[in-house]
Amino acid sequence: MAKLLPCVVVMVAVLALCNLRLAAFVPPPAGQSLRHGVHMSTTVGAAAVLGAAPAAFADKIDDAATKLSEASYPFLKEIDWTSPVYGSLPNANPVKVLAVINKALVMGASMDSAALKKGVLAHASAIGHVDSKGMIPLPDYTAINAAIGHMVASVPKNQVIDVFNAAGDVVRKEEVGAYMKSLVNSGDAEAAYKAFWEFKDVVAAAQR
């Protein structure tokens, strides 16, 4: 089980980024195409030297994670995390789902081990603080976003793009995004989306 946990965190990282992007579902900022960067999700670029992100970029990722978390937390609180939709993929093609898992495992194998460990610990801590509505406190959410940023920054951009594209074959972004946005405050969703794109840019700048 311990060996599988990092793989689970990789999947959570990628899908969390994808879901944030899908849930807001507004056009990307001017001059950026839907598949630019990435994605995280999340959706997340000039390449840095091979290896983990430099310390200077690491500080920027943490700062950007704080901004993202504070801007998107209102949106996060409006989501019904007890809904069964988050535990299933209705009408998903099993073969395509396996393709996503495969790409995520490849990506996970390339991640910096220290960044991956922090991601595991951040998620483990958050799980212990989940309330009756399925929500986690802002500090845990911030720690998870920072960890995801470092994890994504430590792998080649093309591997992140591969996971994102594979996930795009499983869910219909237009349908899912429009439906999810209808369940929350539109302004909060758009604020979260904008903050996510800014976070993506910081992570992409640190990506190898």
mmCIF file with all atom_site columns, C-alpha atoms in Angstrom:
data_model
loop_
_atom_site.group_PDB
_atom_site.id
_atom_site.type_symbol
_atom_site.label_atom_id
_atom_site.label_alt_id
_atom_site.label_comp_id
_atom_site.label_asym_id
_atom_site.label_entity_id
_atom_site.label_seq_id
_atom_site.pdbx_PDB_ins_code
_atom_site.Cartn_x
_atom_site.Cartn_y
_atom_site.Cartn_z
_atom_site.occupancy
_atom_site.B_iso_or_equiv
_atom_site.pdbx_formal_charge
_atom_site.auth_seq_id
_atom_site.auth_comp_id
_atom_site.auth_asym_id
_atom_site.auth_atom_id
_atom_site.pdbx_PDB_model_num
ATOM 1   C CA . MET A 1 1   ? 0.000   0.000  0.000   1.00 0.00 ? 1   MET A CA 1
ATOM 2   C CA . ALA A 1 2   ? 2.869   2.362  0.853   1.00 0.00 ? 2   ALA A CA 1
ATOM 3   C CA . LYS A 1 3   ? 4.292   1.897  -2.639  1.00 0.00 ? 3   LYS A CA 1
ATOM 4   C CA . LEU A 1 4   ? 0.948   2.700  -4.212  1.00 0.00 ? 4   LEU A CA 1
ATOM 5   C CA . LEU A 1 5   ? 0.350   5.905  -2.246  1.00 0.00 ? 5   LEU A CA 1
ATOM 6   C CA . PRO A 1 6   ? 2.692   8.094  -4.356  1.00 0.00 ? 6   PRO A CA 1
ATOM 7   C CA . CYS A 1 7   ? 0.868   6.908  -7.479  1.00 0.00 ? 7   CYS A CA 1
ATOM 8   C CA . VAL A 1 8   ? -2.445  7.866  -5.905  1.00 0.00 ? 8   VAL A CA 1
ATOM 9   C CA . VAL A 1 9   ? -1.096  11.318 -5.094  1.00 0.00 ? 9   VAL A CA 1
ATOM 10  C CA . VAL A 1 10  ? 0.043   11.738 -8.704  1.00 0.00 ? 10  VAL A CA 1
ATOM 11  C CA . MET A 1 11  ? -3.468  10.936 -9.902  1.00 0.00 ? 11  MET A CA 1
ATOM 12  C CA . VAL A 1 12  ? -4.960  13.331 -7.355  1.00 0.00 ? 12  VAL A CA 1
ATOM 13  C CA . ALA A 1 13  ? -2.548  16.057 -8.465  1.00 0.00 ? 13  ALA A CA 1
ATOM 14  C CA . VAL A 1 14  ? -3.396  15.745 -12.126 1.00 0.00 ? 14  VAL A CA 1
ATOM 15  C CA . LEU A 1 15  ? -7.130  15.305 -11.690 1.00 0.00 ? 15  LEU A CA 1
ATOM 16  C CA . ALA A 1 16  ? -7.359  18.125 -9.167  1.00 0.00 ? 16  ALA A CA 1
ATOM 17  C CA . LEU A 1 17  ? -5.804  20.468 -11.668 1.00 0.00 ? 17  LEU A CA 1
ATOM 18  C CA . CYS A 1 18  ? -8.044  19.206 -14.446 1.00 0.00 ? 18  CYS A CA 1
ATOM 19  C CA . ASN A 1 19  ? -11.164 19.487 -12.290 1.00 0.00 ? 19  ASN A CA 1
ATOM 20  C CA . LEU A 1 20  ? -10.433 23.070 -11.252 1.00 0.00 ? 20  LEU A CA 1
ATOM 21  C CA . ARG A 1 21  ? -10.068 23.997 -14.870 1.00 0.00 ? 21  ARG A CA 1
ATOM 22  C CA . LEU A 1 22  ? -13.208 22.149 -15.939 1.00 0.00 ? 22  LEU A CA 1
ATOM 23  C CA . ALA A 1 23  ? -15.344 23.425 -13.098 1.00 0.00 ? 23  ALA A CA 1
ATOM 24  C CA . ALA A 1 24  ? -14.717 27.088 -13.817 1.00 0.00 ? 24  ALA A CA 1
ATOM 25  C CA . PHE A 1 25  ? -15.004 26.601 -17.571 1.00 0.00 ? 25  PHE A CA 1
ATOM 26  C CA . VAL A 1 26  ? -14.499 30.103 -18.871 1.00 0.00 ? 26  VAL A CA 1
ATOM 27  C CA . PRO A 1 27  ? -12.306 31.102 -21.822 1.00 0.00 ? 27  PRO A CA 1
ATOM 28  C CA . PRO A 1 28  ? -8.587  31.213 -20.969 1.00 0.00 ? 28  PRO A CA 1
ATOM 29  C CA . PRO A 1 29  ? -6.968  34.605 -20.475 1.00 0.00 ? 29  PRO A CA 1
ATOM 30  C CA . ALA A 1 30  ? -6.289  36.596 -23.618 1.00 0.00 ? 30  ALA A CA 1
ATOM 31  C CA . GLY A 1 31  ? -3.420  35.230 -25.676 1.00 0.00 ? 31  GLY A CA 1
ATOM 32  C CA . GLN A 1 32  ? -3.500  31.756 -24.153 1.00 0.00 ? 32  GLN A CA 1
ATOM 33  C CA . SER A 1 33  ? -5.015  28.735 -25.838 1.00 0.00 ? 33  SER A CA 1
ATOM 34  C CA . LEU A 1 34  ? -6.864  25.985 -23.961 1.00 0.00 ? 34  LEU A CA 1
ATOM 35  C CA . ARG A 1 35  ? -3.907  23.625 -24.208 1.00 0.00 ? 35  ARG A CA 1
ATOM 36  C CA . HIS A 1 36  ? -1.250  26.240 -23.448 1.00 0.00 ? 36  HIS A CA 1
ATOM 37  C CA . GLY A 1 37  ? 0.927   25.341 -20.511 1.00 0.00 ? 37  GLY A CA 1
ATOM 38  C CA . VAL A 1 38  ? -0.570  23.147 -17.881 1.00 0.00 ? 38  VAL A CA 1
ATOM 39  C CA . HIS A 1 39  ? -1.371  21.907 -16.721 1.00 0.00 ? 39  HIS A CA 1
ATOM 40  C CA . MET A 1 40  ? -2.080  22.033 -13.769 1.00 0.00 ? 40  MET A CA 1
ATOM 41  C CA . SER A 1 41  ? -5.172  21.126 -13.178 1.00 0.00 ? 41  SER A CA 1
ATOM 42  C CA . THR A 1 42  ? -3.518  21.808 -13.691 1.00 0.00 ? 42  THR A CA 1
ATOM 43  C CA . THR A 1 43  ? -2.969  22.588 -16.948 1.00 0.00 ? 43  THR A CA 1
ATOM 44  C CA . VAL A 1 44  ? 0.187   23.620 -16.218 1.00 0.00 ? 44  VAL A CA 1
ATOM 45  C CA . GLY A 1 45  ? 7.191   27.486 -20.479 1.00 0.00 ? 45  GLY A CA 1
ATOM 46  C CA . ALA A 1 46  ? 10.600  27.719 -20.713 1.00 0.00 ? 46  ALA A CA 1
ATOM 47  C CA . ALA A 1 47  ? 12.373  24.648 -19.417 1.00 0.00 ? 47  ALA A CA 1
ATOM 48  C CA . ALA A 1 48  ? 14.759  24.867 -16.475 1.00 0.00 ? 48  ALA A CA 1
ATOM 49  C CA . VAL A 1 49  ? 17.764  22.627 -15.947 1.00 0.00 ? 49  VAL A CA 1
ATOM 50  C CA . LEU A 1 50  ? 17.083  18.923 -15.551 1.00 0.00 ? 50  LEU A CA 1
ATOM 51  C CA . GLY A 1 51  ? 16.089  18.066 -12.002 1.00 0.00 ? 51  GLY A CA 1
ATOM 52  C CA . ALA A 1 52  ? 14.023  19.633 -9.248  1.00 0.00 ? 52  ALA A CA 1
ATOM 53  C CA . ALA A 1 53  ? 12.964  23.284 -9.420  1.00 0.00 ? 53  ALA A CA 1
ATOM 54  C CA . PRO A 1 54  ? 15.607  25.809 -8.254  1.00 0.00 ? 54  PRO A CA 1
ATOM 55  C CA . ALA A 1 55  ? 15.106  27.378 -4.819  1.00 0.00 ? 55  ALA A CA 1
ATOM 56  C CA . ALA A 1 56  ? 14.175  30.755 -6.295  1.00 0.00 ? 56  ALA A CA 1
ATOM 57  C CA . PHE A 1 57  ? 11.358  29.171 -8.250  1.00 0.00 ? 57  PHE A CA 1
ATOM 58  C CA . ALA A 1 58  ? 10.375  27.062 -5.259  1.00 0.00 ? 58  ALA A CA 1
ATOM 59  C CA . ASP A 1 59  ? 9.665   30.199 -3.245  1.00 0.00 ? 59  ASP A CA 1
ATOM 60  C CA . LYS A 1 60  ? 7.572   31.560 -6.096  1.00 0.00 ? 60  LYS A CA 1
ATOM 61  C CA . ILE A 1 61  ? 5.573   28.333 -6.291  1.00 0.00 ? 61  ILE A CA 1
ATOM 62  C CA . ASP A 1 62  ? 4.763   28.514 -2.582  1.00 0.00 ? 62  ASP A CA 1
ATOM 63  C CA . ASP A 1 63  ? 3.724   32.157 -2.892  1.00 0.00 ? 63  ASP A CA 1
ATOM 64  C CA . ALA A 1 64  ? 1.612   31.401 -5.963  1.00 0.00 ? 64  ALA A CA 1
ATOM 65  C CA . ALA A 1 65  ? -0.007  28.456 -4.168  1.00 0.00 ? 65  ALA A CA 1
ATOM 66  C CA . THR A 1 66  ? -1.043  30.775 -1.341  1.00 0.00 ? 66  THR A CA 1
ATOM 67  C CA . LYS A 1 67  ? -2.630  33.216 -3.796  1.00 0.00 ? 67  LYS A CA 1
ATOM 68  C CA . LEU A 1 68  ? -4.390  30.410 -5.667  1.00 0.00 ? 68  LEU A CA 1
ATOM 69  C CA . SER A 1 69  ? -5.726  28.879 -2.480  1.00 0.00 ? 69  SER A CA 1
ATOM 70  C CA . GLU A 1 70  ? -7.073  32.121 -1.064  1.00 0.00 ? 70  GLU A CA 1
ATOM 71  C CA . ALA A 1 71  ? -8.692  33.082 -4.388  1.00 0.00 ? 71  ALA A CA 1
ATOM 72  C CA . SER A 1 72  ? -10.282 29.689 -5.048  1.00 0.00 ? 72  SER A CA 1
ATOM 73  C CA . TYR A 1 73  ? -11.301 28.663 -1.524  1.00 0.00 ? 73  TYR A CA 1
ATOM 74  C CA . PRO A 1 74  ? -14.731 30.363 -1.721  1.00 0.00 ? 74  PRO A CA 1
ATOM 75  C CA . PHE A 1 75  ? -15.401 28.365 -4.896  1.00 0.00 ? 75  PHE A CA 1
ATOM 76  C CA . LEU A 1 76  ? -14.167 25.192 -3.235  1.00 0.00 ? 76  LEU A CA 1
ATOM 77  C CA . LYS A 1 77  ? -16.574 25.629 -0.325  1.00 0.00 ? 77  LYS A CA 1
ATOM 78  C CA . GLU A 1 78  ? -19.551 25.859 -2.690  1.00 0.00 ? 78  GLU A CA 1
ATOM 79  C CA . ILE A 1 79  ? -18.934 22.409 -4.171  1.00 0.00 ? 79  ILE A CA 1
ATOM 80  C CA . ASP A 1 80  ? -20.970 19.497 -2.817  1.00 0.00 ? 80  ASP A CA 1
ATOM 81  C CA . TRP A 1 81  ? -18.118 17.127 -2.038  1.00 0.00 ? 81  TRP A CA 1
ATOM 82  C CA . THR A 1 82  ? -20.576 14.502 -0.786  1.00 0.00 ? 82  THR A CA 1
ATOM 83  C CA . SER A 1 83  ? -21.963 14.064 -4.294  1.00 0.00 ? 83  SER A CA 1
ATOM 84  C CA . PRO A 1 84  ? -21.347 10.605 -5.797  1.00 0.00 ? 84  PRO A CA 1
ATOM 85  C CA . VAL A 1 85  ? -20.177 12.224 -9.043  1.00 0.00 ? 85  VAL A CA 1
ATOM 86  C CA . TYR A 1 86  ? -16.687 12.660 -7.594  1.00 0.00 ? 86  TYR A CA 1
ATOM 87  C CA . GLY A 1 87  ? -16.321 8.969  -6.936  1.00 0.00 ? 87  GLY A CA 1
ATOM 88  C CA . SER A 1 88  ? -17.244 7.837  -10.416 1.00 0.00 ? 88  SER A CA 1
ATOM 89  C CA . LEU A 1 89  ? -16.828 8.608  -14.092 1.00 0.00 ? 89  LEU A CA 1
ATOM 90  C CA . PRO A 1 90  ? -20.273 8.036  -15.646 1.00 0.00 ? 90  PRO A CA 1
ATOM 91  C CA . ASN A 1 91  ? -20.152 6.514  -19.119 1.00 0.00 ? 91  ASN A CA 1
ATOM 92  C CA . ALA A 1 92  ? -16.353 6.613  -19.162 1.00 0.00 ? 92  ALA A CA 1
ATOM 93  C CA . ASN A 1 93  ? -14.550 4.232  -21.496 1.00 0.00 ? 93  ASN A CA 1
ATOM 94  C CA . PRO A 1 94  ? -12.469 1.871  -19.290 1.00 0.00 ? 94  PRO A CA 1
ATOM 95  C CA . VAL A 1 95  ? -9.706  1.646  -21.904 1.00 0.00 ? 95  VAL A CA 1
ATOM 96  C CA . LYS A 1 96  ? -9.375  5.431  -21.991 1.00 0.00 ? 96  LYS A CA 1
ATOM 97  C CA . VAL A 1 97  ? -9.377  5.581  -18.190 1.00 0.00 ? 97  VAL A CA 1
ATOM 98  C CA . LEU A 1 98  ? -6.502  3.096  -18.146 1.00 0.00 ? 98  LEU A CA 1
ATOM 99  C CA . ALA A 1 99  ? -4.666  5.309  -20.627 1.00 0.00 ? 99  ALA A CA 1
ATOM 100 C CA . VAL A 1 100 ? -4.917  8.213  -18.174 1.00 0.00 ? 100 VAL A CA 1
ATOM 101 C CA . ILE A 1 101 ? -3.616  6.019  -15.349 1.00 0.00 ? 101 ILE A CA 1
ATOM 102 C CA . ASN A 1 102 ? -0.720  4.853  -17.511 1.00 0.00 ? 102 ASN A CA 1
ATOM 103 C CA . LYS A 1 103 ? 0.338   8.401  -18.397 1.00 0.00 ? 103 LYS A CA 1
ATOM 104 C CA . ALA A 1 104 ? -0.005  9.457  -14.748 1.00 0.00 ? 104 ALA A CA 1
ATOM 105 C CA . LEU A 1 105 ? 2.216   6.579  -13.608 1.00 0.00 ? 105 LEU A CA 1
ATOM 106 C CA . VAL A 1 106 ? 4.865   7.562  -16.160 1.00 0.00 ? 106 VAL A CA 1
ATOM 107 C CA . MET A 1 107 ? 4.685   11.119 -14.894 1.00 0.00 ? 107 MET A CA 1
ATOM 108 C CA . GLY A 1 108 ? 4.865   9.991  -11.273 1.00 0.00 ? 108 GLY A CA 1
ATOM 109 C CA . ALA A 1 109 ? 7.983   7.937  -11.932 1.00 0.00 ? 109 ALA A CA 1
ATOM 110 C CA . SER A 1 110 ? 9.741   11.112 -13.082 1.00 0.00 ? 110 SER A CA 1
ATOM 111 C CA . MET A 1 111 ? 8.824   13.213 -10.068 1.00 0.00 ? 111 MET A CA 1
ATOM 112 C CA . ASP A 1 112 ? 11.368  14.494 -7.609  1.00 0.00 ? 112 ASP A CA 1
ATOM 113 C CA . SER A 1 113 ? 11.193  12.161 -4.607  1.00 0.00 ? 113 SER A CA 1
ATOM 114 C CA . ALA A 1 114 ? 11.297  14.977 -2.042  1.00 0.00 ? 114 ALA A CA 1
ATOM 115 C CA . ALA A 1 115 ? 8.450   16.821 -3.775  1.00 0.00 ? 115 ALA A CA 1
ATOM 116 C CA . LEU A 1 116 ? 6.465   13.605 -3.995  1.00 0.00 ? 116 LEU A CA 1
ATOM 117 C CA . LYS A 1 117 ? 6.971   12.898 -0.295  1.00 0.00 ? 117 LYS A CA 1
ATOM 118 C CA . LYS A 1 118 ? 5.682   16.365 0.605   1.00 0.00 ? 118 LYS A CA 1
ATOM 119 C CA . GLY A 1 119 ? 2.671   15.741 -1.613  1.00 0.00 ? 119 GLY A CA 1
ATOM 120 C CA . VAL A 1 120 ? 1.903   12.482 0.179   1.00 0.00 ? 120 VAL A CA 1
ATOM 121 C CA . LEU A 1 121 ? 2.241   14.096 3.604   1.00 0.00 ? 121 LEU A CA 1
ATOM 122 C CA . ALA A 1 122 ? 0.130   17.123 2.622   1.00 0.00 ? 122 ALA A CA 1
ATOM 123 C CA . HIS A 1 123 ? -2.690  14.886 1.433   1.00 0.00 ? 123 HIS A CA 1
ATOM 124 C CA . ALA A 1 124 ? -2.411  12.603 4.474   1.00 0.00 ? 124 ALA A CA 1
ATOM 125 C CA . SER A 1 125 ? -2.657  15.600 6.796   1.00 0.00 ? 125 SER A CA 1
ATOM 126 C CA . ALA A 1 126 ? -5.653  16.992 4.930   1.00 0.00 ? 126 ALA A CA 1
ATOM 127 C CA . ILE A 1 127 ? -7.487  13.665 5.073   1.00 0.00 ? 127 ILE A CA 1
ATOM 128 C CA . GLY A 1 128 ? -7.306  13.868 8.861   1.00 0.00 ? 128 GLY A CA 1
ATOM 129 C CA . HIS A 1 129 ? -9.033  17.257 8.808   1.00 0.00 ? 129 HIS A CA 1
ATOM 130 C CA . VAL A 1 130 ? -11.924 16.578 6.422   1.00 0.00 ? 130 VAL A CA 1
ATOM 131 C CA . ASP A 1 131 ? -15.201 17.810 7.879   1.00 0.00 ? 131 ASP A CA 1
ATOM 132 C CA . SER A 1 132 ? -18.716 16.391 7.511   1.00 0.00 ? 132 SER A CA 1
ATOM 133 C CA . LYS A 1 133 ? -19.161 18.212 4.199   1.00 0.00 ? 133 LYS A CA 1
ATOM 134 C CA . GLY A 1 134 ? -15.978 16.772 2.719   1.00 0.00 ? 134 GLY A CA 1
ATOM 135 C CA . MET A 1 135 ? -14.124 20.099 3.023   1.00 0.00 ? 135 MET A CA 1
ATOM 136 C CA . ILE A 1 136 ? -10.610 20.673 4.289   1.00 0.00 ? 136 ILE A CA 1
ATOM 137 C CA . PRO A 1 137 ? -9.213  23.766 6.063   1.00 0.00 ? 137 PRO A CA 1
ATOM 138 C CA . LEU A 1 138 ? -7.534  26.489 4.008   1.00 0.00 ? 138 LEU A CA 1
ATOM 139 C CA . PRO A 1 139 ? -4.025  25.727 5.385   1.00 0.00 ? 139 PRO A CA 1
ATOM 140 C CA . ASP A 1 140 ? -4.299  22.107 4.215   1.00 0.00 ? 140 ASP A CA 1
ATOM 141 C CA . TYR A 1 141 ? -5.628  23.217 0.838   1.00 0.00 ? 141 TYR A CA 1
ATOM 142 C CA . THR A 1 142 ? -2.704  25.637 0.502   1.00 0.00 ? 142 THR A CA 1
ATOM 143 C CA . ALA A 1 143 ? -0.181  22.952 1.428   1.00 0.00 ? 143 ALA A CA 1
ATOM 144 C CA . ILE A 1 144 ? -1.659  20.575 -1.148  1.00 0.00 ? 144 ILE A CA 1
ATOM 145 C CA . ASN A 1 145 ? -1.553  23.186 -3.906  1.00 0.00 ? 145 ASN A CA 1
ATOM 146 C CA . ALA A 1 146 ? 2.058   24.043 -3.067  1.00 0.00 ? 146 ALA A CA 1
ATOM 147 C CA . ALA A 1 147 ? 2.984   20.357 -3.082  1.00 0.00 ? 147 ALA A CA 1
ATOM 148 C CA . ILE A 1 148 ? 1.255   19.781 -6.410  1.00 0.00 ? 148 ILE A CA 1
ATOM 149 C CA . GLY A 1 149 ? 3.076   22.779 -7.873  1.00 0.00 ? 149 GLY A CA 1
ATOM 150 C CA . HIS A 1 150 ? 6.452   21.375 -6.871  1.00 0.00 ? 150 HIS A CA 1
ATOM 151 C CA . MET A 1 151 ? 5.537   17.892 -8.064  1.00 0.00 ? 151 MET A CA 1
ATOM 152 C CA . VAL A 1 152 ? 4.471   19.137 -11.490 1.00 0.00 ? 152 VAL A CA 1
ATOM 153 C CA . ALA A 1 153 ? 7.486   21.451 -11.758 1.00 0.00 ? 153 ALA A CA 1
ATOM 154 C CA . SER A 1 154 ? 9.830   18.503 -11.215 1.00 0.00 ? 154 SER A CA 1
ATOM 155 C CA . VAL A 1 155 ? 8.747   16.594 -14.330 1.00 0.00 ? 155 VAL A CA 1
ATOM 156 C CA . PRO A 1 156 ? 9.144   17.297 -18.052 1.00 0.00 ? 156 PRO A CA 1
ATOM 157 C CA . LYS A 1 157 ? 6.327   19.426 -19.431 1.00 0.00 ? 157 LYS A CA 1
ATOM 158 C CA . ASN A 1 158 ? 5.520   16.907 -22.173 1.00 0.00 ? 158 ASN A CA 1
ATOM 159 C CA . GLN A 1 159 ? 4.603   14.279 -19.554 1.00 0.00 ? 159 GLN A CA 1
ATOM 160 C CA . VAL A 1 160 ? 2.127   16.641 -17.910 1.00 0.00 ? 160 VAL A CA 1
ATOM 161 C CA . ILE A 1 161 ? 0.610   17.457 -21.289 1.00 0.00 ? 161 ILE A CA 1
ATOM 162 C CA . ASP A 1 162 ? 0.305   13.726 -22.026 1.00 0.00 ? 162 ASP A CA 1
ATOM 163 C CA . VAL A 1 163 ? -1.743  13.195 -18.850 1.00 0.00 ? 163 VAL A CA 1
ATOM 164 C CA . PHE A 1 164 ? -3.934  16.212 -19.542 1.00 0.00 ? 164 PHE A CA 1
ATOM 165 C CA . ASN A 1 165 ? -4.633  15.134 -23.109 1.00 0.00 ? 165 ASN A CA 1
ATOM 166 C CA . ALA A 1 166 ? -5.423  11.574 -22.007 1.00 0.00 ? 166 ALA A CA 1
ATOM 167 C CA . ALA A 1 167 ? -7.848  12.913 -19.382 1.00 0.00 ? 167 ALA A CA 1
ATOM 168 C CA . GLY A 1 168 ? -9.475  15.032 -22.079 1.00 0.00 ? 168 GLY A CA 1
ATOM 169 C CA . ASP A 1 169 ? -10.399 11.836 -23.902 1.00 0.00 ? 169 ASP A CA 1
ATOM 170 C CA . VAL A 1 170 ? -12.261 10.554 -20.838 1.00 0.00 ? 170 VAL A CA 1
ATOM 171 C CA . VAL A 1 171 ? -14.426 13.545 -19.959 1.00 0.00 ? 171 VAL A CA 1
ATOM 172 C CA . ARG A 1 172 ? -16.210 16.025 -22.193 1.00 0.00 ? 172 ARG A CA 1
ATOM 173 C CA . LYS A 1 173 ? -14.836 19.316 -20.909 1.00 0.00 ? 173 LYS A CA 1
ATOM 174 C CA . GLU A 1 174 ? -17.637 21.413 -22.375 1.00 0.00 ? 174 GLU A CA 1
ATOM 175 C CA . GLU A 1 175 ? -20.400 19.355 -20.786 1.00 0.00 ? 175 GLU A CA 1
ATOM 176 C CA . VAL A 1 176 ? -18.690 18.763 -17.457 1.00 0.00 ? 176 VAL A CA 1
ATOM 177 C CA . GLY A 1 177 ? -17.513 22.354 -17.107 1.00 0.00 ? 177 GLY A CA 1
ATOM 178 C CA . ALA A 1 178 ? -20.881 23.888 -17.878 1.00 0.00 ? 178 ALA A CA 1
ATOM 179 C CA . TYR A 1 179 ? -22.666 21.523 -15.501 1.00 0.00 ? 179 TYR A CA 1
ATOM 180 C CA . MET A 1 180 ? -20.215 22.039 -12.648 1.00 0.00 ? 180 MET A CA 1
ATOM 181 C CA . LYS A 1 181 ? -20.263 25.809 -13.054 1.00 0.00 ? 181 LYS A CA 1
ATOM 182 C CA . SER A 1 182 ? -24.062 25.800 -12.813 1.00 0.00 ? 182 SER A CA 1
ATOM 183 C CA . LEU A 1 183 ? -23.793 24.387 -9.286  1.00 0.00 ? 183 LEU A CA 1
ATOM 184 C CA . VAL A 1 184 ? -21.669 27.188 -7.843  1.00 0.00 ? 184 VAL A CA 1
ATOM 185 C CA . ASN A 1 185 ? -21.391 30.968 -7.838  1.00 0.00 ? 185 ASN A CA 1
ATOM 186 C CA . SER A 1 186 ? -20.215 31.969 -11.310 1.00 0.00 ? 186 SER A CA 1
ATOM 187 C CA . GLY A 1 187 ? -18.037 34.804 -10.028 1.00 0.00 ? 187 GLY A CA 1
ATOM 188 C CA . ASP A 1 188 ? -16.238 32.552 -7.564  1.00 0.00 ? 188 ASP A CA 1
ATOM 189 C CA . ALA A 1 189 ? -15.671 29.924 -10.251 1.00 0.00 ? 189 ALA A CA 1
ATOM 190 C CA . GLU A 1 190 ? -14.175 32.482 -12.615 1.00 0.00 ? 190 GLU A CA 1
ATOM 191 C CA . ALA A 1 191 ? -11.960 33.909 -9.871  1.00 0.00 ? 191 ALA A CA 1
ATOM 192 C CA . ALA A 1 192 ? -10.681 30.412 -9.132  1.00 0.00 ? 192 ALA A CA 1
ATOM 193 C CA . TYR A 1 193 ? -10.036 29.802 -12.820 1.00 0.00 ? 193 TYR A CA 1
ATOM 194 C CA . LYS A 1 194 ? -8.084  33.056 -13.215 1.00 0.00 ? 194 LYS A CA 1
ATOM 195 C CA . ALA A 1 195 ? -5.998  32.305 -10.134 1.00 0.00 ? 195 ALA A CA 1
ATOM 196 C CA . PHE A 1 196 ? -5.298  28.839 -11.449 1.00 0.00 ? 196 PHE A CA 1
ATOM 197 C CA . TRP A 1 197 ? -3.907  30.187 -14.720 1.00 0.00 ? 197 TRP A CA 1
ATOM 198 C CA . GLU A 1 198 ? -1.594  32.504 -12.791 1.00 0.00 ? 198 GLU A CA 1
ATOM 199 C CA . PHE A 1 199 ? -0.439  29.566 -10.671 1.00 0.00 ? 199 PHE A CA 1
ATOM 200 C CA . LYS A 1 200 ? 0.112   27.513 -13.821 1.00 0.00 ? 200 LYS A CA 1
ATOM 201 C CA . ASP A 1 201 ? 2.421   30.178 -15.236 1.00 0.00 ? 201 ASP A CA 1
ATOM 202 C CA . VAL A 1 202 ? 4.605   30.153 -12.127 1.00 0.00 ? 202 VAL A CA 1
ATOM 203 C CA . VAL A 1 203 ? 4.828   26.356 -12.139 1.00 0.00 ? 203 VAL A CA 1
ATOM 204 C CA . ALA A 1 204 ? 5.577   26.273 -15.874 1.00 0.00 ? 204 ALA A CA 1
ATOM 205 C CA . ALA A 1 205 ? 8.442   28.740 -15.397 1.00 0.00 ? 205 ALA A CA 1
ATOM 206 C CA . ALA A 1 206 ? 10.043  26.357 -12.910 1.00 0.00 ? 206 ALA A CA 1
ATOM 207 C CA . GLN A 1 207 ? 9.377   23.225 -14.930 1.00 0.00 ? 207 GLN A CA 1
ATOM 208 C CA . ARG A 1 208 ? 12.258  21.222 -16.326 1.00 0.00 ? 208 ARG A CA 1
#
